[in-house]
């Protein structure tokens, strides 16, 4: 579905991506994991053409994103939803207005009844019915995250990108959001791509994990395959994560 080939990106003299290659399969949850500063967010921005690589190519189905003109990029982006790390809700808008924003701005939907129906369906689906009139400031962190997911889903994309979905949440709320990622994948049959530093969560929810280190995919495979990796950085990352869990 998405193929990334030999992706390079530098900012000034700093190399961020140094030859990333990865296949993201349709209908799966693929998790991009790694320490802070390894290029996970930069990689995400290349997938939807926000950034242009210095070298390398990306395909979405048969469309080469890295060679696409502006109208083609706009069309490609309609197939993607993006759940931002901090939800990125507009404080001046109600929950309903936040969720409806991409309907109007991306799809050009202007019918108020249709918009209200779609917003209500999304809120029901994420388990937060009846909060249309609330403001983001009235919501808990977990509720804001779920509203952010609803906004990403309302345009009915084929692929949903999750940027650090559990960051800033306690373990219980984090599990709720991880369960939501799985529901998006299984119930709505969407391809999901998740970037995170939470390796415990990635083992639980992923079909495939790609471990980024120093701008390259150091290890990729199923959770079991990654868990058996002998790569020293991956081993240290895994062991530190699970030692913290035991403490």
mmCIF file of N, CA and C in Angstrom, residues 203 206-210 220-227:
data_model
loop_
_atom_site.group_PDB
_atom_site.id
_atom_site.type_symbol
_atom_site.label_atom_id
_atom_site.label_comp_id
_atom_site.label_asym_id
_atom_site.label_seq_id
_atom_site.Cartn_x
_atom_site.Cartn_y
_atom_site.Cartn_z
ATOM 1 N N UNK A 203 4.340 -3.693 21.062
ATOM 2 C CA UNK A 203 4.294 -5.157 21.047
ATOM 3 C C UNK A 203 2.855 -5.662 21.110
ATOM 4 N N UNK A 206 0.704 -4.089 17.453
ATOM 5 C CA UNK A 206 1.240 -4.032 16.089
ATOM 6 C C UNK A 206 1.199 -5.364 15.355
ATOM 7 N N UNK A 207 1.013 -5.259 14.044
ATOM 8 C CA UNK A 207 1.294 -6.387 13.156
ATOM 9 C C UNK A 207 2.761 -6.368 12.755
ATOM 10 N N UNK A 208 3.303 -5.157 12.615
ATOM 11 C CA UNK A 208 4.689 -4.990 12.188
ATOM 12 C C UNK A 208 5.296 -3.821 12.943
ATOM 13 N N UNK A 209 6.553 -3.971 13.320
ATOM 14 C CA UNK A 209 7.291 -2.919 14.014
ATOM 15 C C UNK A 209 8.546 -2.602 13.211
ATOM 16 N N UNK A 210 8.821 -1.311 13.039
ATOM 17 C CA UNK A 210 10.081 -0.871 12.443
ATOM 18 C C UNK A 210 10.798 -0.005 13.470
ATOM 19 N N UNK A 220 13.197 -4.643 11.614
ATOM 20 C CA UNK A 220 11.763 -4.630 11.341
ATOM 21 C C UNK A 220 11.241 -6.056 11.327
ATOM 22 N N UNK A 221 9.969 -6.197 11.670
ATOM 23 C CA UNK A 221 9.355 -7.519 11.682
ATOM 24 C C UNK A 221 8.142 -7.533 12.587
ATOM 25 N N UNK A 222 7.633 -8.715 12.843
ATOM 26 C CA UNK A 222 6.523 -8.864 13.780
ATOM 27 C C UNK A 222 7.026 -8.567 15.192
ATOM 28 N N UNK A 223 6.119 -8.322 16.141
ATOM 29 C CA UNK A 223 6.577 -8.105 17.519
ATOM 30 C C UNK A 223 7.475 -9.231 18.029
ATOM 31 N N UNK A 224 7.144 -10.477 17.709
ATOM 32 C CA UNK A 224 7.978 -11.597 18.159
ATOM 33 C C UNK A 224 9.361 -11.538 17.534
ATOM 34 N N UNK A 225 9.421 -11.186 16.253
ATOM 35 C CA UNK A 225 10.721 -11.103 15.581
ATOM 36 C C UNK A 225 11.567 -9.980 16.161
ATOM 37 N N UNK A 226 10.950 -8.837 16.438
ATOM 38 C CA UNK A 226 11.692 -7.715 17.026
ATOM 39 C C UNK A 226 12.148 -8.061 18.440
ATOM 40 N N UNK A 227 11.302 -8.755 19.195
ATOM 41 C CA UNK A 227 11.660 -9.153 20.563
ATOM 42 C C UNK A 227 12.866 -10.082 20.581
#
